[in-house]
PDB file of C-alpha atoms in Angstrom:
ATOM      1  CA  PRO N 803      88.642  42.524 159.371  1.00  0.00           C
ATOM      2  CA  CYS N 804      88.845  38.787 158.580  1.00  0.00           C
ATOM      3  CA  ALA N 805      90.524  39.003 155.202  1.00  0.00           C
ATOM      4  CA  ARG N 806      94.274  38.500 155.135  1.00  0.00           C
ATOM      5  CA  PHE N 807      96.659  39.525 152.406  1.00  0.00           C
ATOM      6  CA  ASN N 808     100.266  38.978 151.465  1.00  0.00           C
ATOM      7  CA  GLU N 809     102.523  41.838 152.447  1.00  0.00           C
ATOM      8  CA  ASP N 810     102.483  43.177 148.890  1.00  0.00           C
ATOM      9  CA  LYS N 811      98.661  42.918 148.761  1.00  0.00           C
ATOM     10  CA  SER N 812      98.924  40.644 145.729  1.00  0.00           C
ATOM     11  CA  GLU N 813      96.997  37.646 147.016  1.00  0.00           C
ATOM     12  CA  LYS N 814      94.004  37.229 149.226  1.00  0.00           C
ATOM     13  CA  TYR N 815      93.757  34.280 151.497  1.00  0.00           C
ATOM     14  CA  ILE N 816      89.654  31.852 151.445  1.00  0.00           C
ATOM     15  CA  ILE N 817      87.270  31.558 154.012  1.00  0.00           C
ATOM     16  CA  GLY N 818      86.424  29.731 157.150  1.00  0.00           C
ATOM     17  CA  THR N 819      84.937  29.944 160.606  1.00  0.00           C
ATOM     18  CA  ALA N 820      87.305  30.740 163.457  1.00  0.00           C
ATOM     19  CA  PRO N 821      87.337  32.422 166.873  1.00  0.00           C
ATOM     20  CA  ALA N 822      89.551  35.119 165.360  1.00  0.00           C
ATOM     21  CA  CYS N 823      86.636  36.133 163.169  1.00  0.00           C
ATOM     22  CA  ALA N 824      83.742  35.482 165.503  1.00  0.00           C
ATOM     23  CA  GLY N 825      80.577  37.056 164.216  1.00  0.00           C
ATOM     24  CA  HIS N 826      81.863  37.104 160.655  1.00  0.00           C
ATOM     25  CA  GLY N 827      82.118  33.354 160.081  1.00  0.00           C
ATOM     26  CA  LEU N 828      85.347  33.944 158.167  1.00  0.00           C
ATOM     27  CA  ARG N 829      88.994  33.214 158.610  1.00  0.00           C
ATOM     28  CA  VAL N 830      91.164  33.107 155.500  1.00  0.00           C
ATOM     29  CA  THR N 831      90.979  32.886 151.746  1.00  0.00           C
ATOM     30  CA  LEU N 832      93.211  30.433 149.951  1.00  0.00           C
ATOM     31  CA  VAL N 833      94.454  31.065 146.463  1.00  0.00           C
ATOM     32  CA  PRO N 834      97.047  28.715 144.927  1.00  0.00           C
ATOM     33  CA  GLY N 835     100.465  30.041 145.912  1.00  0.00           C
ATOM     34  CA  SER N 836      99.302  31.840 149.049  1.00  0.00           C
ATOM     35  CA  PRO N 837     101.181  31.107 152.246  1.00  0.00           C
ATOM     36  CA  ARG N 838      99.279  29.215 154.925  1.00  0.00           C
ATOM     37  CA  GLU N 839      99.881  30.418 158.448  1.00  0.00           C
ATOM     38  CA  GLU N 840      97.054  28.505 160.116  1.00  0.00           C
ATOM     39  CA  PRO N 841      96.920  24.743 160.789  1.00  0.00           C
ATOM     40  CA  GLY N 842      94.921  22.666 158.332  1.00  0.00           C
ATOM     41  CA  LEU N 843      91.160  23.116 158.301  1.00  0.00           C
ATOM     42  CA  ASN N 844      88.367  20.605 157.829  1.00  0.00           C
ATOM     43  CA  ILE N 845      86.584  21.889 154.733  1.00  0.00           C
ATOM     44  CA  LEU N 846      83.308  20.544 153.401  1.00  0.00           C
ATOM     45  CA  LEU N 847      82.209  21.221 149.826  1.00  0.00           C
ATOM     46  CA  ALA N 848      78.509  20.628 149.224  1.00  0.00           C
ATOM     47  CA  THR N 849      76.176  20.492 146.263  1.00  0.00           C
ATOM     48  CA  ALA N 850      72.645  19.155 145.857  1.00  0.00           C
ATOM     49  CA  TYR N 851      73.533  17.943 142.376  1.00  0.00           C
ATOM     50  CA  LYS N 852      75.252  14.699 141.463  1.00  0.00           C
ATOM     51  CA  TYR N 853      79.008  14.657 141.984  1.00  0.00           C
ATOM     52  CA  PRO N 854      81.021  13.988 139.991  1.00  0.00           C
ATOM     53  CA  HIS N 855      79.269  14.840 136.746  1.00  0.00           C
ATOM     54  CA  LEU N 856      80.316  16.235 133.389  1.00  0.00           C
ATOM     55  CA  GLY N 857      80.125  19.974 133.895  1.00  0.00           C
ATOM     56  CA  GLY N 858      81.787  23.107 135.179  1.00  0.00           C
ATOM     57  CA  LEU N 859      80.455  22.932 138.731  1.00  0.00           C
ATOM     58  CA  SER N 860      81.820  19.426 139.233  1.00  0.00           C
ATOM     59  CA  THR N 861      85.190  20.334 137.703  1.00  0.00           C
ATOM     60  CA  HIS N 862      85.373  23.426 139.923  1.00  0.00           C
ATOM     61  CA  MET N 863      84.791  21.331 143.048  1.00  0.00           C
ATOM     62  CA  THR N 864      87.381  18.751 142.010  1.00  0.00           C
ATOM     63  CA  LEU N 865      90.072  21.354 141.398  1.00  0.00           C
ATOM     64  CA  LEU N 866      89.163  23.324 144.535  1.00  0.00           C
ATOM     65  CA  ALA N 867      89.461  20.178 146.639  1.00  0.00           C
ATOM     66  CA  LYS N 868      92.781  19.362 144.985  1.00  0.00           C
ATOM     67  CA  GLY N 869      94.180  22.829 145.687  1.00  0.00           C
ATOM     68  CA  LEU N 870      92.974  22.898 149.296  1.00  0.00           C
ATOM     69  CA  LYS N 871      94.482  19.476 149.982  1.00  0.00           C
ATOM     70  CA  ALA N 872      97.772  20.680 148.538  1.00  0.00           C
ATOM     71  CA  HIS N 873      97.758  23.376 151.222  1.00  0.00           C
ATOM     72  CA  GLY N 874      97.374  20.799 153.990  1.00  0.00           C
ATOM     73  CA  HIS N 875      93.612  20.946 154.531  1.00  0.00           C
ATOM     74  CA  GLU N 876      91.221  18.023 154.916  1.00  0.00           C
ATOM     75  CA  VAL N 877      88.440  18.132 152.335  1.00  0.00           C
ATOM     76  CA  ARG N 878      85.186  16.215 152.045  1.00  0.00           C
ATOM     77  CA  ILE N 879      82.529  16.495 149.353  1.00  0.00           C
ATOM     78  CA  ARG N 880      78.844  15.784 149.932  1.00  0.00           C
ATOM     79  CA  SER N 881      76.303  15.699 147.138  1.00  0.00           C
ATOM     80  CA  PHE N 882      73.219  14.044 145.682  1.00  0.00           C
ATOM     81  CA  SER N 883      75.452  11.027 145.007  1.00  0.00           C
ATOM     82  CA  ASP N 884      75.621  10.445 148.784  1.00  0.00           C
ATOM     83  CA  PHE N 885      71.841  10.099 149.077  1.00  0.00           C
ATOM     84  CA  THR N 886      70.607   6.577 149.674  1.00  0.00           C
ATOM     85  CA  GLY N 887      68.909   4.766 146.794  1.00  0.00           C
ATOM     86  CA  VAL N 888      65.524   5.346 148.418  1.00  0.00           C
ATOM     87  CA  GLN N 889      66.248   9.058 148.861  1.00  0.00           C
ATOM     88  CA  GLN N 890      67.280   9.405 145.213  1.00  0.00           C
ATOM     89  CA  ALA N 891      64.112   7.605 144.102  1.00  0.00           C
ATOM     90  CA  VAL N 892      61.918   9.803 146.317  1.00  0.00           C
ATOM     91  CA  THR N 893      63.659  12.912 144.973  1.00  0.00           C
ATOM     92  CA  ARG N 894      63.250  12.077 141.304  1.00  0.00           C
ATOM     93  CA  GLY N 895      60.426   9.578 141.077  1.00  0.00           C
ATOM     94  CA  PRO N 896      57.298  11.734 141.533  1.00  0.00           C
ATOM     95  CA  ALA N 897      58.551  14.586 139.334  1.00  0.00           C
ATOM     96  CA  TRP N 898      57.054  13.337 136.052  1.00  0.00           C
ATOM     97  CA  MET N 899      53.631  12.778 137.570  1.00  0.00           C
ATOM     98  CA  LEU N 900      53.635  16.161 139.319  1.00  0.00           C
ATOM     99  CA  ASN N 901      54.511  17.904 136.065  1.00  0.00           C
ATOM    100  CA  ARG N 902      51.453  16.263 134.508  1.00  0.00           C
ATOM    101  CA  VAL N 903      49.308  17.876 137.206  1.00  0.00           C
ATOM    102  CA  GLN N 904      50.962  21.304 137.005  1.00  0.00           C
ATOM    103  CA  TYR N 905      54.000  22.090 134.888  1.00  0.00           C
ATOM    104  CA  GLY N 906      56.942  23.040 137.106  1.00  0.00           C
ATOM    105  CA  TRP N 907      55.753  21.178 140.186  1.00  0.00           C
ATOM    106  CA  GLY N 908      58.158  18.339 139.430  1.00  0.00           C
ATOM    107  CA  THR N 909      61.151  20.671 139.617  1.00  0.00           C
ATOM    108  CA  LEU N 910      59.788  22.230 142.792  1.00  0.00           C
ATOM    109  CA  TRP N 911      59.425  18.769 144.351  1.00  0.00           C
ATOM    110  CA  THR N 912      62.961  17.658 143.476  1.00  0.00           C
ATOM    111  CA  THR N 913      64.352  20.953 144.800  1.00  0.00           C
ATOM    112  CA  VAL N 914      62.593  20.529 148.155  1.00  0.00           C
ATOM    113  CA  MET N 915      63.726  16.904 148.468  1.00  0.00           C
ATOM    114  CA  ARG N 916      67.324  17.709 147.590  1.00  0.00           C
ATOM    115  CA  ILE N 917      67.365  20.375 150.300  1.00  0.00           C
ATOM    116  CA  ARG N 918      65.845  18.008 152.863  1.00  0.00           C
ATOM    117  CA  PHE N 919      68.191  15.090 152.281  1.00  0.00           C
ATOM    118  CA  LEU N 920      71.326  17.207 151.866  1.00  0.00           C
ATOM    119  CA  ALA N 921      70.539  18.959 155.160  1.00  0.00           C
ATOM    120  CA  ARG N 922      70.758  15.559 156.852  1.00  0.00           C
ATOM    121  CA  LEU N 923      74.200  14.979 155.372  1.00  0.00           C
ATOM    122  CA  LEU N 924      75.378  18.429 156.474  1.00  0.00           C
ATOM    123  CA  LYS N 925      74.079  17.871 159.984  1.00  0.00           C
ATOM    124  CA  ALA N 926      76.089  14.643 160.200  1.00  0.00           C
ATOM    125  CA  GLU N 927      79.235  16.589 159.251  1.00  0.00           C
ATOM    126  CA  ALA N 928      78.594  19.591 161.507  1.00  0.00           C
ATOM    127  CA  GLU N 929      80.936  18.505 164.302  1.00  0.00           C
ATOM    128  CA  TRP N 930      83.766  17.738 161.890  1.00  0.00           C
ATOM    129  CA  LEU N 931      83.820  20.772 159.617  1.00  0.00           C
ATOM    130  CA  ASP N 932      85.503  24.130 160.120  1.00  0.00           C
ATOM    131  CA  VAL N 933      84.480  25.574 156.754  1.00  0.00           C
ATOM    132  CA  LEU N 934      81.420  24.962 154.613  1.00  0.00           C
ATOM    133  CA  ASN N 935      81.449  25.951 150.950  1.00  0.00           C
ATOM    134  CA  VAL N 936      78.183  25.416 149.063  1.00  0.00           C
ATOM    135  CA  GLU N 937      77.904  25.395 145.289  1.00  0.00           C
ATOM    136  CA  ASP N 938      74.196  25.933 144.558  1.00  0.00           C
ATOM    137  CA  PRO N 939      71.056  27.488 146.109  1.00  0.00           C
ATOM    138  CA  MET N 940      69.714  24.153 147.396  1.00  0.00           C
ATOM    139  CA  ALA N 941      72.919  23.416 149.297  1.00  0.00           C
ATOM    140  CA  ALA N 942      72.839  26.943 150.738  1.00  0.00           C
ATOM    141  CA  VAL N 943      69.294  26.570 152.043  1.00  0.00           C
ATOM    142  CA  ALA N 944      70.155  23.110 153.414  1.00  0.00           C
ATOM    143  CA  ALA N 945      72.979  24.760 155.389  1.00  0.00           C
ATOM    144  CA  GLN N 946      70.525  27.363 156.698  1.00  0.00           C
ATOM    145  CA  ARG N 947      68.222  24.607 157.942  1.00  0.00           C
ATOM    146  CA  VAL N 948      71.071  23.064 159.915  1.00  0.00           C
ATOM    147  CA  GLY N 949      72.231  26.444 161.220  1.00  0.00           C
ATOM    148  CA  LEU N 950      75.677  26.319 159.583  1.00  0.00           C
ATOM    149  CA  PRO N 951      77.417  29.461 158.295  1.00  0.00           C
ATOM    150  CA  TYR N 952      78.549  29.033 154.722  1.00  0.00           C
ATOM    151  CA  VAL N 953      80.417  30.567 151.844  1.00  0.00           C
ATOM    152  CA  TYR N 954      78.457  30.348 148.599  1.00  0.00           C
ATOM    153  CA  THR N 955      80.265  29.931 145.276  1.00  0.00           C
ATOM    154  CA  VAL N 956      77.913  31.125 142.547  1.00  0.00           C
ATOM    155  CA  HIS N 957      78.445  29.538 139.139  1.00  0.00           C
ATOM    156  CA  GLY N 958      75.522  30.993 137.218  1.00  0.00           C
ATOM    157  CA  TYR N 959      71.955  32.261 137.202  1.00  0.00           C
ATOM    158  CA  ALA N 960      70.137  29.422 138.935  1.00  0.00           C
ATOM    159  CA  THR N 961      66.497  30.370 138.319  1.00  0.00           C
ATOM    160  CA  ASP N 962      67.095  31.605 134.780  1.00  0.00           C
ATOM    161  CA  GLU N 963      68.822  28.313 133.997  1.00  0.00           C
ATOM    162  CA  HIS N 964      65.693  26.400 135.071  1.00  0.00           C
ATOM    163  CA  ILE N 965      63.679  28.500 132.632  1.00  0.00           C
ATOM    164  CA  ALA N 966      66.224  28.097 129.838  1.00  0.00           C
ATOM    165  CA  ALA N 967      66.156  24.315 130.314  1.00  0.00           C
ATOM    166  CA  GLY N 968      62.343  24.264 130.181  1.00  0.00           C
ATOM    167  CA  ARG N 969      61.930  22.973 133.738  1.00  0.00           C
ATOM    168  CA  ILE N 970      59.749  25.887 134.820  1.00  0.00           C
ATOM    169  CA  ARG N 971      57.847  28.620 133.006  1.00  0.00           C
ATOM    170  CA  PRO N 972      58.485  32.331 133.556  1.00  0.00           C
ATOM    171  CA  HIS N 973      56.093  34.545 135.509  1.00  0.00           C
ATOM    172  CA  THR N 974      54.490  31.637 137.346  1.00  0.00           C
ATOM    173  CA  ARG N 975      54.249  30.816 141.043  1.00  0.00           C
ATOM    174  CA  THR N 976      56.940  28.168 140.595  1.00  0.00           C
ATOM    175  CA  HIS N 977      59.221  30.737 138.972  1.00  0.00           C
ATOM    176  CA  ARG N 978      58.693  33.172 141.836  1.00  0.00           C
ATOM    177  CA  TRP N 979      59.302  30.401 144.390  1.00  0.00           C
ATOM    178  CA  HIS N 980      62.667  29.472 142.835  1.00  0.00           C
ATOM    179  CA  LEU N 981      63.665  33.108 142.544  1.00  0.00           C
ATOM    180  CA  ASP N 982      62.927  33.595 146.254  1.00  0.00           C
ATOM    181  CA  LEU N 983      64.949  30.472 147.046  1.00  0.00           C
ATOM    182  CA  GLU N 984      67.907  31.835 145.085  1.00  0.00           C
ATOM    183  CA  ARG N 985      67.593  35.194 146.850  1.00  0.00           C
ATOM    184  CA  ARG N 986      67.502  33.563 150.297  1.00  0.00           C
ATOM    185  CA  ALA N 987      70.490  31.381 149.450  1.00  0.00           C
ATOM    186  CA  LEU N 988      72.554  34.400 148.455  1.00  0.00           C
ATOM    187  CA  GLY N 989      71.357  36.633 151.269  1.00  0.00           C
ATOM    188  CA  GLY N 990      72.209  34.084 153.959  1.00  0.00           C
ATOM    189  CA  ALA N 991      75.820  33.601 152.894  1.00  0.00           C
ATOM    190  CA  VAL N 992      78.631  34.880 155.080  1.00  0.00           C
ATOM    191  CA  HIS N 993      80.489  35.616 151.872  1.00  0.00           C
ATOM    192  CA  VAL N 994      79.812  35.022 148.179  1.00  0.00           C
ATOM    193  CA  VAL N 995      82.400  33.947 145.626  1.00  0.00           C
ATOM    194  CA  ALA N 996      81.380  34.694 142.027  1.00  0.00           C
ATOM    195  CA  VAL N 997      83.237  33.101 139.138  1.00  0.00           C
ATOM    196  CA  ASP N 998      83.029  36.268 137.025  1.00  0.00           C
ATOM    197  CA  SER N 999      82.052  39.927 137.293  1.00  0.00           C
ATOM    198  CA  ARG N1000      78.666  39.477 135.554  1.00  0.00           C
ATOM    199  CA  ILE N1001      77.609  36.990 138.217  1.00  0.00           C
ATOM    200  CA  ARG N1002      78.829  39.370 140.912  1.00  0.00           C
ATOM    201  CA  ARG N1003      76.466  42.027 139.539  1.00  0.00           C
ATOM    202  CA  HIS N1004      73.661  39.452 139.455  1.00  0.00           C
ATOM    203  CA  VAL N1005      74.276  38.647 143.142  1.00  0.00           C
ATOM    204  CA  GLU N1006      74.322  42.312 144.104  1.00  0.00           C
ATOM    205  CA  GLN N1007      71.134  43.094 142.167  1.00  0.00           C
ATOM    206  CA  LEU N1008      69.115  40.056 143.247  1.00  0.00           C
ATOM    207  CA  ALA N1009      70.081  39.814 146.909  1.00  0.00           C
ATOM    208  CA  GLY N1010      71.691  43.165 147.685  1.00  0.00           C
ATOM    209  CA  HIS N1011      74.779  41.241 148.833  1.00  0.00           C
ATOM    210  CA  ARG N1012      77.921  43.355 149.076  1.00  0.00           C
ATOM    211  CA  ARG N1013      80.339  40.735 150.440  1.00  0.00           C
ATOM    212  CA  VAL N1014      81.201  39.337 147.013  1.00  0.00           C
ATOM    213  CA  THR N1015      84.627  38.333 145.727  1.00  0.00           C
ATOM    214  CA  VAL N1016      85.299  37.391 142.099  1.00  0.00           C
ATOM    215  CA  ILE N1017      87.547  34.345 141.726  1.00  0.00           C
ATOM    216  CA  PRO N1018      87.647  32.977 138.164  1.00  0.00           C
ATOM    217  CA  ASN N1019      87.343  29.242 137.598  1.00  0.00           C
ATOM    218  CA  PHE N1020      90.509  27.275 138.153  1.00  0.00           C
ATOM    219  CA  VAL N1021      92.885  25.754 135.619  1.00  0.00           C
ATOM    220  CA  ASP N1022      94.452  22.397 136.424  1.00  0.00           C
ATOM    221  CA  SER N1023      98.174  23.188 136.419  1.00  0.00           C
ATOM    222  CA  ASP N1024      99.021  19.490 136.093  1.00  0.00           C
ATOM    223  CA  TRP N1025      97.097  19.101 132.843  1.00  0.00           C
ATOM    224  CA  PRO N1026      99.939  20.033 130.436  1.00  0.00           C
ATOM    225  CA  SER N1027     102.218  17.442 132.033  1.00  0.00           C
ATOM    226  CA  ARG N1028      99.835  14.592 131.274  1.00  0.00           C
ATOM    227  CA  SER N1029     100.262  12.346 128.284  1.00  0.00           C
ATOM    228  CA  ARG N1030      99.694  14.590 125.279  1.00  0.00           C
ATOM    229  CA  GLY N1031      96.629  13.584 123.300  1.00  0.00           C
ATOM    230  CA  ALA N1032      95.523  10.894 125.754  1.00  0.00           C
ATOM    231  CA  GLY N1033      91.837  10.691 126.503  1.00  0.00           C
ATOM    232  CA  PRO N1034      90.188   9.483 129.743  1.00  0.00           C
ATOM    233  CA  SER N1035      90.600   5.843 128.685  1.00  0.00           C
ATOM    234  CA  GLY N1036      94.295   6.303 127.908  1.00  0.00           C
ATOM    235  CA  ARG N1037      93.835   6.089 124.136  1.00  0.00           C
ATOM    236  CA  ARG N1038      95.153   8.808 121.856  1.00  0.00           C
ATOM    237  CA  LEU N1039      92.503  11.125 120.539  1.00  0.00           C
ATOM    238  CA  ARG N1040      92.129  11.240 116.781  1.00  0.00           C
ATOM    239  CA  HIS N1041      93.091  14.678 115.518  1.00  0.00           C
ATOM    240  CA  PRO N1042      90.562  15.904 112.912  1.00  0.00           C
ATOM    241  CA  LEU N1043      92.909  18.603 111.568  1.00  0.00           C
ATOM    242  CA  PRO N1044      96.414  18.307 110.124  1.00  0.00           C
ATOM    243  CA  ALA N1045      98.924  19.198 112.824  1.00  0.00           C
ATOM    244  CA  PRO N1046     102.406  18.083 113.865  1.00  0.00           C
ATOM    245  CA  ALA N1047     102.370  15.133 116.254  1.00  0.00           C
ATOM    246  CA  ASP N1048     104.279  17.117 118.881  1.00  0.00           C
ATOM    247  CA  ALA N1049     102.137  20.275 118.624  1.00  0.00           C
ATOM    248  CA  GLU N1050     100.787  21.731 121.837  1.00  0.00           C
ATOM    249  CA  GLU N1051      96.985  21.621 121.721  1.00  0.00           C
ATOM    250  CA  TRP N1052      94.597  23.949 123.512  1.00  0.00           C
ATOM    251  CA  GLY N1053      90.820  23.944 123.419  1.00  0.00           C
ATOM    252  CA  ALA N1054      88.423  26.745 124.332  1.00  0.00           C
ATOM    253  CA  LEU N1055      84.945  25.522 125.238  1.00  0.00           C
ATOM    254  CA  ARG N1056      82.162  28.042 124.952  1.00  0.00           C
ATOM    255  CA  GLY N1057      78.691  27.564 126.351  1.00  0.00           C
ATOM    256  CA  PRO N1058      75.503  29.584 126.072  1.00  0.00           C
ATOM    257  CA  GLY N1059      75.591  32.991 127.723  1.00  0.00           C
ATOM    258  CA  PRO N1060      72.934  34.431 130.031  1.00  0.00           C
TER     259      PRO N1060
END
């Protein structure tokens, strides 16, 4: 009842809290090119990881914020980078020692601290925001602690990624704790956005969540208009292969699958 579509059903509008959707915690879904009938919203994007960083989650947040602003919305981003120096030290500092006591405890500690300190940031923004979009399980649980409804964008398999990175070991109490955290994060969402259909199936299987929409990761439409071959510092990149100087260049980056 809270989803809105173009007349030809071709585009679905994003998601926010509004009296029109009381009880659902939803208002509209914004996709680039969709018309905006409502006045601008105050939208908060939250992650318990550092922002910005070199990675897909950070790029997704940057492009999402850019697109939402282009539609007349106010956007703020809160992340681990907004923690005070003391909070960052408390979050990371004891991890090595705890892992020496019991492998995996360090990751558990940093997860708990990230949730605690991010919840404080979310509470400070509670009066301002209309929409809260979280990007990871820790941010979702932080929102639950503050009592804020949220939309959860799922980028991957959070607990499995901890195992793949060697932060925790499978079939341990720490593994089960993180899996329960991921399940609670998904289950508490008003709506879940998955970046591909495999992740949608993961959400449905792990949390039994049926309010899941697949929205693929964004492409920066301004990228082709930038200086061709210019890197972040403004210098031309050296081309390792013979190619005409005016050739259009495209790169496909592929990471490890689940």
